PDB file of C-alpha atoms in Angstrom:
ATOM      1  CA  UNK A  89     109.168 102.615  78.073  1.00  0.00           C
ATOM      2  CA  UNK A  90     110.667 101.103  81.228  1.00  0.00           C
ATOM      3  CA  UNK A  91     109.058 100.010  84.615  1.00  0.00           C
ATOM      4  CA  UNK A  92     111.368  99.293  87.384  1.00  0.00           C
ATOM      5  CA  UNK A  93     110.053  99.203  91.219  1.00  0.00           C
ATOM      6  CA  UNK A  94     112.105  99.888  94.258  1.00  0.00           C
ATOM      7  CA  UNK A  95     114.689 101.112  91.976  1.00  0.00           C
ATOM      8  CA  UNK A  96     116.037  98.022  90.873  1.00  0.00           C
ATOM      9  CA  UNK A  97     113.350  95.541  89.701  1.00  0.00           C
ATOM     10  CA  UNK A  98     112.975  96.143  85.932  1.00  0.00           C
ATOM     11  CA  UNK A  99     109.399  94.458  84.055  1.00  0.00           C
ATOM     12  CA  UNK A 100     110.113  92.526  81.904  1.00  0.00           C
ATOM     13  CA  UNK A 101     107.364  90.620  80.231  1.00  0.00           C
ATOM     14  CA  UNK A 102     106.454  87.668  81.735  1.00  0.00           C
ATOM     15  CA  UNK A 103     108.626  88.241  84.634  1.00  0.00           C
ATOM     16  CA  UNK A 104     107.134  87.068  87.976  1.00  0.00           C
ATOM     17  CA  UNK A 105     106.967  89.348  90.780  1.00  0.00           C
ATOM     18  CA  UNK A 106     105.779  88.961  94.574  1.00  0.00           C
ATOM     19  CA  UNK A 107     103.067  91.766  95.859  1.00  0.00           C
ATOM     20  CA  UNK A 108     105.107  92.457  98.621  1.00  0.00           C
ATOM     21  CA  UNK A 109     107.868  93.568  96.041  1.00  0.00           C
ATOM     22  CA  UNK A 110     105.890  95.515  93.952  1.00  0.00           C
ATOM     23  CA  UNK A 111     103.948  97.660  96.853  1.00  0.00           C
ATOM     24  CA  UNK A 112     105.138 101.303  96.202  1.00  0.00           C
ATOM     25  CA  UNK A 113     104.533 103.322  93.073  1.00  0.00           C
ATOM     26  CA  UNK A 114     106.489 102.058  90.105  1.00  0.00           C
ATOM     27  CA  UNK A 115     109.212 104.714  88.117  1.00  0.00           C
ATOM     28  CA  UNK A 116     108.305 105.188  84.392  1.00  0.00           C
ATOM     29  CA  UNK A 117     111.255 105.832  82.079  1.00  0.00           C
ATOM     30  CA  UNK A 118     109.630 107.482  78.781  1.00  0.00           C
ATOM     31  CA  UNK A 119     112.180 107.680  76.242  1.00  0.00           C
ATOM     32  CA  UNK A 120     111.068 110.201  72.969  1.00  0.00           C
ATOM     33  CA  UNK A 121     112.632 112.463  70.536  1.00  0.00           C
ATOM     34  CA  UNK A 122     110.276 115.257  70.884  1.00  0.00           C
ATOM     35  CA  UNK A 123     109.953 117.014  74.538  1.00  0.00           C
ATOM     36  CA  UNK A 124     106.722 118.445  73.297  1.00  0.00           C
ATOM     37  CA  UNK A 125     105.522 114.957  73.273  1.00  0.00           C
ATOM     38  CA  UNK A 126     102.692 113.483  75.915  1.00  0.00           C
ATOM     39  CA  UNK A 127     101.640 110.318  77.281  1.00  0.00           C
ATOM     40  CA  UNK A 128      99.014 108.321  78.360  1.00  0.00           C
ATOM     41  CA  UNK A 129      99.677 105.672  80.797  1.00  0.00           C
ATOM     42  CA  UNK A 130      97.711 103.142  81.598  1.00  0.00           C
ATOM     43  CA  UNK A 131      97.131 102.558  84.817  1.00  0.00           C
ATOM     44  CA  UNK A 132      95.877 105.702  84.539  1.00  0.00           C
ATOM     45  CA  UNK A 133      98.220 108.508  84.056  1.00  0.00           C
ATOM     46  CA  UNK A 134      97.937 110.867  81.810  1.00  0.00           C
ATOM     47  CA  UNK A 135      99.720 114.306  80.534  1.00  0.00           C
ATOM     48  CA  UNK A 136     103.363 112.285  80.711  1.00  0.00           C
ATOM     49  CA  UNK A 137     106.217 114.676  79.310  1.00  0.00           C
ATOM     50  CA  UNK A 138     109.042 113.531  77.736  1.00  0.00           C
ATOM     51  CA  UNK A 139     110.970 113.603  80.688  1.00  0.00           C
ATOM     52  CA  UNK A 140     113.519 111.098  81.771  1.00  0.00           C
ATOM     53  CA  UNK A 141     113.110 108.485  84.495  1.00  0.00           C
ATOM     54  CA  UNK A 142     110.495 109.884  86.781  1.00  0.00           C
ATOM     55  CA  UNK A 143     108.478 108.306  89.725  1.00  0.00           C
ATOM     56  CA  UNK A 144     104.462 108.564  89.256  1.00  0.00           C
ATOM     57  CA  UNK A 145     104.349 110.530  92.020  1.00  0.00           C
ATOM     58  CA  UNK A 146     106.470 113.123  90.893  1.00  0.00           C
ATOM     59  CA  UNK A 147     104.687 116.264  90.095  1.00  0.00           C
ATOM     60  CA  UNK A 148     106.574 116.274  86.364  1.00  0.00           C
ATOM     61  CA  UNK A 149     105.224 113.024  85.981  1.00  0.00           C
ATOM     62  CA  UNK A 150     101.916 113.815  84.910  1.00  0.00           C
ATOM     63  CA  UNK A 151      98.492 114.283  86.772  1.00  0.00           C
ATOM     64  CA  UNK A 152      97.528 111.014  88.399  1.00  0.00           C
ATOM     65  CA  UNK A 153      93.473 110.342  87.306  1.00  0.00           C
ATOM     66  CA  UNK A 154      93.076 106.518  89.708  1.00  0.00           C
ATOM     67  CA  UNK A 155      95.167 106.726  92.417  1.00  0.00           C
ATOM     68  CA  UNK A 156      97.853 103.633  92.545  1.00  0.00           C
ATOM     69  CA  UNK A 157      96.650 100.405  94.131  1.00  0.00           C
ATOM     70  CA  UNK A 158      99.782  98.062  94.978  1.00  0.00           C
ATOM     71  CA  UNK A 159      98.982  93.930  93.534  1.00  0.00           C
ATOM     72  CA  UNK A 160      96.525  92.160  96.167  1.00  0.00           C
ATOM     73  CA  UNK A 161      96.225  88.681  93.745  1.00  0.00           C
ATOM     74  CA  UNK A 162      94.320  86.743  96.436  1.00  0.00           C
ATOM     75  CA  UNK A 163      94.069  83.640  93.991  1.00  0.00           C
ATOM     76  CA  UNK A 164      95.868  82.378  90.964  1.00  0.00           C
ATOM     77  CA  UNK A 165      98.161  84.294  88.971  1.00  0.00           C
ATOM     78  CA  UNK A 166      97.492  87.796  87.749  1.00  0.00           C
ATOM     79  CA  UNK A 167      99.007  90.011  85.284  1.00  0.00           C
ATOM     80  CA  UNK A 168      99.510  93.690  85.980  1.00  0.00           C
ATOM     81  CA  UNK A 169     100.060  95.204  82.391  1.00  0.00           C
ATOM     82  CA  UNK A 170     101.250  99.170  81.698  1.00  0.00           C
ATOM     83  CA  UNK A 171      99.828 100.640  78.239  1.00  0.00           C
ATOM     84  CA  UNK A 172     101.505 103.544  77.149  1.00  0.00           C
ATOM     85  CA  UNK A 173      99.721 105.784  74.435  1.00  0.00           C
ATOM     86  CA  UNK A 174     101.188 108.433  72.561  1.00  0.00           C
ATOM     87  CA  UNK A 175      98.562 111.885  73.146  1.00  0.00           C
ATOM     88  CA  UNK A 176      97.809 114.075  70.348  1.00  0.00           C
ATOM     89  CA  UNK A 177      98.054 116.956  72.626  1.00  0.00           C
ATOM     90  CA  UNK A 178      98.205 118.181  76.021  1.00  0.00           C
ATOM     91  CA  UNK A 179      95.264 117.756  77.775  1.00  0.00           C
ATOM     92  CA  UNK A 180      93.780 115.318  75.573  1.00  0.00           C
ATOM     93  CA  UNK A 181      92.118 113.045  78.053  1.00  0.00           C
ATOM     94  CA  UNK A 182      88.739 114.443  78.804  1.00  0.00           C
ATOM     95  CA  UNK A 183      87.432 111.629  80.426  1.00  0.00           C
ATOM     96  CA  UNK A 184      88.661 109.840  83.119  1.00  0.00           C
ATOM     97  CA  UNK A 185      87.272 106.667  84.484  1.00  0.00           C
ATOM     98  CA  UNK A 186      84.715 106.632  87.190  1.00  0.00           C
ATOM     99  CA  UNK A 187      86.146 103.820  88.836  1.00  0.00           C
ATOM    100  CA  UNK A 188      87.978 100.437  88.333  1.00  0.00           C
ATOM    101  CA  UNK A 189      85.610  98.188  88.217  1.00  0.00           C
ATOM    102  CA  UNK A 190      84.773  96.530  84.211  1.00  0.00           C
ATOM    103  CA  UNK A 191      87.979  98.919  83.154  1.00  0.00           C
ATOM    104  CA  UNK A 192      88.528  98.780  79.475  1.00  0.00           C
ATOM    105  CA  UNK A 193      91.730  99.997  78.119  1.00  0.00           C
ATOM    106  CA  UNK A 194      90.425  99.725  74.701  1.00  0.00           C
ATOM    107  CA  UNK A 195      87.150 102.063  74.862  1.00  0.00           C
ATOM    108  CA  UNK A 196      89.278 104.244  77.180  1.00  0.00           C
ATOM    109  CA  UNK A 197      91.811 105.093  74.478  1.00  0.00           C
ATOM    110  CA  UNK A 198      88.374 105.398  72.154  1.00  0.00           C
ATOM    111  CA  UNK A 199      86.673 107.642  73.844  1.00  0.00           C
ATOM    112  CA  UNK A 200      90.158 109.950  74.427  1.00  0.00           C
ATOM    113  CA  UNK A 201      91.478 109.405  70.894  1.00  0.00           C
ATOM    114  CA  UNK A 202      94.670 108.383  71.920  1.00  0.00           C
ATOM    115  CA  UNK A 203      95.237 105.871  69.081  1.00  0.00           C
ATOM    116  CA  UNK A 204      97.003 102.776  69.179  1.00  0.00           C
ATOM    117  CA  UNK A 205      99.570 101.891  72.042  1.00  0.00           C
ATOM    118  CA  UNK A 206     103.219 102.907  71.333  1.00  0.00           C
ATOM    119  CA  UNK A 207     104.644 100.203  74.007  1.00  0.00           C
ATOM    120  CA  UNK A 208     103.115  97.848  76.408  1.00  0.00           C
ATOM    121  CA  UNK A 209     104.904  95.713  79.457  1.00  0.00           C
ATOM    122  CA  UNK A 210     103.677  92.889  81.790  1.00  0.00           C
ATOM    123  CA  UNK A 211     104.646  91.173  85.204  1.00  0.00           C
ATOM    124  CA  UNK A 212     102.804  88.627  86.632  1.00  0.00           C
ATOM    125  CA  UNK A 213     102.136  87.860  90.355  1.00  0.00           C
ATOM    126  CA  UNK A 214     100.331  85.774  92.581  1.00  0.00           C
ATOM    127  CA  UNK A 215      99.411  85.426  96.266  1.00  0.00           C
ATOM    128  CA  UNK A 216     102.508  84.853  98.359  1.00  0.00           C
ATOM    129  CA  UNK A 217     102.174  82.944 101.476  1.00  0.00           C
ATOM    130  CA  UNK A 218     103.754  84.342 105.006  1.00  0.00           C
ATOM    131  CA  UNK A 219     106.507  82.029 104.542  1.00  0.00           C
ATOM    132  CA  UNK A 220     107.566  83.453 101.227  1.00  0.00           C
ATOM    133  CA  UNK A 221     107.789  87.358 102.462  1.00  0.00           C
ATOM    134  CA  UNK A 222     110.247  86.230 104.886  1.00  0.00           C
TER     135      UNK A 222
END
């Protein structure tokens, strides 16, 4: 799996990242032998084909469950991580989370049987002052 943002800004883990860098929707790069092969993403997207290099907002991208919320760190450092589960079948996930709030990625892939994650990547990022956006 590969994240990039804006076209050009690959995560990598670890990597450090302003907000204002990382507003718009990332592009997810799903590599796979088998086309009849679906996704999970975490963040939550689910349905992914085995399609190459698509935005998330792309229609053959998958059906968006949460809508996309761009990093607002307004302390400290967070991490933003992207979980990618291989599905059993279409239309596996059956149900989606009510909201964000006490999220767990774990009970999520539980309840939806998707198994254990088949890649994982990380960026960090923390509150950037005026000065830095400049």
């Amino acid at each position: 799996m590969m994240v990039t943002y804006n076209s050009s800004k690959l995560v990598c883990n670890g990597h450090e990242f302003y907000p204002s860098a990382v507003v718009s929707e990332p592009r997810v790069a799903v590599q796979c032998g088998d086309m009849r092969s679906f996704f999970t993403l975490v963040s939550i997207r689910v349905d992914i084909s085995c399609l190459q290099s698509l935005p998330c907002d792309s229609r053959e991208a998958g059906k968006e469950v949460v809508g996309h919320e761009s990093p607002r760190p307004s302390i400290g450092i967070h991490r933003f991580v992207f979980v990618l589960f291989q599905q059993k079948r279409r239309h596996s996930v059956v149900a989606p989370p009510p909201s964000r709030d006490r999220f767990s990625t774990r009970r999520f892939a539980q309840e939806n049987d998707l198994g254990l994650p088949v890649a994982a990547v990380y960026f960090n990022a923390q509150r950037e002052t005026a000065a830095r956006r400049l």
